[in-house]
Amino acid sequence: MEITFATMPEWSRLSLAMIVLSMMLEISCLGWSMFHERKGPDMITIKKPVP
């Protein structure tokens, strides 16, 4: 018997969803922090008052 998404028991489907969700969350958090680090210096130079 092959295990598909439909034949999976409820708990394993739930745990799989949680794993995928946490991975997506981790990746998005990582991407967001990298994005901010890249944009950081530019934002600081823009915010500085021009003499």
mmCIF file of C-alpha atoms in Angstrom:
data_model
loop_
_atom_site.group_PDB
_atom_site.id
_atom_site.type_symbol
_atom_site.label_atom_id
_atom_site.label_comp_id
_atom_site.label_asym_id
_atom_site.label_seq_id
_atom_site.Cartn_x
_atom_site.Cartn_y
_atom_site.Cartn_z
ATOM 1 C CA MET A 1 0.000 0.000 0.000
ATOM 2 C CA GLU A 2 1.488 3.306 -1.066
ATOM 3 C CA ILE A 3 1.254 6.199 1.347
ATOM 4 C CA THR A 4 -0.298 9.258 -0.248
ATOM 5 C CA PHE A 5 -1.536 12.480 1.310
ATOM 6 C CA ALA A 6 -5.103 11.099 1.364
ATOM 7 C CA THR A 7 -4.231 7.787 3.077
ATOM 8 C CA MET A 8 -2.000 9.400 5.702
ATOM 9 C CA PRO A 9 -3.240 9.343 9.282
ATOM 10 C CA GLU A 10 -4.368 12.687 10.694
ATOM 11 C CA TRP A 11 -1.425 13.171 13.085
ATOM 12 C CA SER A 12 1.236 12.638 10.405
ATOM 13 C CA ARG A 13 -0.573 14.972 8.006
ATOM 14 C CA LEU A 14 -0.688 17.577 10.759
ATOM 15 C CA SER A 15 2.979 17.126 11.669
ATOM 16 C CA LEU A 16 3.968 17.316 8.001
ATOM 17 C CA ALA A 17 2.021 20.562 7.646
ATOM 18 C CA MET A 18 3.692 21.935 10.780
ATOM 19 C CA ILE A 19 7.153 21.017 9.491
ATOM 20 C CA VAL A 20 6.489 22.661 6.124
ATOM 21 C CA LEU A 21 5.029 25.732 7.817
ATOM 22 C CA SER A 22 7.981 26.104 10.192
ATOM 23 C CA MET A 23 10.437 25.677 7.309
ATOM 24 C CA MET A 24 8.632 28.328 5.278
ATOM 25 C CA LEU A 25 8.573 30.637 8.289
ATOM 26 C CA GLU A 26 12.293 30.105 8.907
ATOM 27 C CA ILE A 27 13.145 30.763 5.246
ATOM 28 C CA SER A 28 10.998 33.914 5.132
ATOM 29 C CA CYS A 29 12.534 35.191 8.389
ATOM 30 C CA LEU A 30 16.017 34.486 7.047
ATOM 31 C CA GLY A 31 15.244 36.229 3.753
ATOM 32 C CA TRP A 32 13.709 39.197 5.581
ATOM 33 C CA SER A 33 16.757 39.640 7.842
ATOM 34 C CA MET A 34 19.121 39.349 4.854
ATOM 35 C CA PHE A 35 16.992 41.901 2.983
ATOM 36 C CA HIS A 36 17.182 44.277 5.945
ATOM 37 C CA GLU A 37 20.941 43.811 6.338
ATOM 38 C CA ARG A 38 21.406 44.617 2.664
ATOM 39 C CA LYS A 39 19.144 47.668 2.866
ATOM 40 C CA GLY A 40 20.430 48.814 6.267
ATOM 41 C CA PRO A 41 23.433 50.971 5.234
ATOM 42 C CA ASP A 42 21.480 52.604 2.380
ATOM 43 C CA MET A 43 18.679 53.607 4.730
ATOM 44 C CA ILE A 44 21.177 55.009 7.241
ATOM 45 C CA THR A 45 22.920 57.138 4.606
ATOM 46 C CA ILE A 46 19.551 58.449 3.361
ATOM 47 C CA LYS A 47 18.422 59.339 6.901
ATOM 48 C CA LYS A 48 21.602 61.309 7.691
ATOM 49 C CA PRO A 49 21.034 65.075 7.537
ATOM 50 C CA VAL A 50 22.781 66.626 4.554
ATOM 51 C CA PRO A 51 25.314 69.273 5.646
#
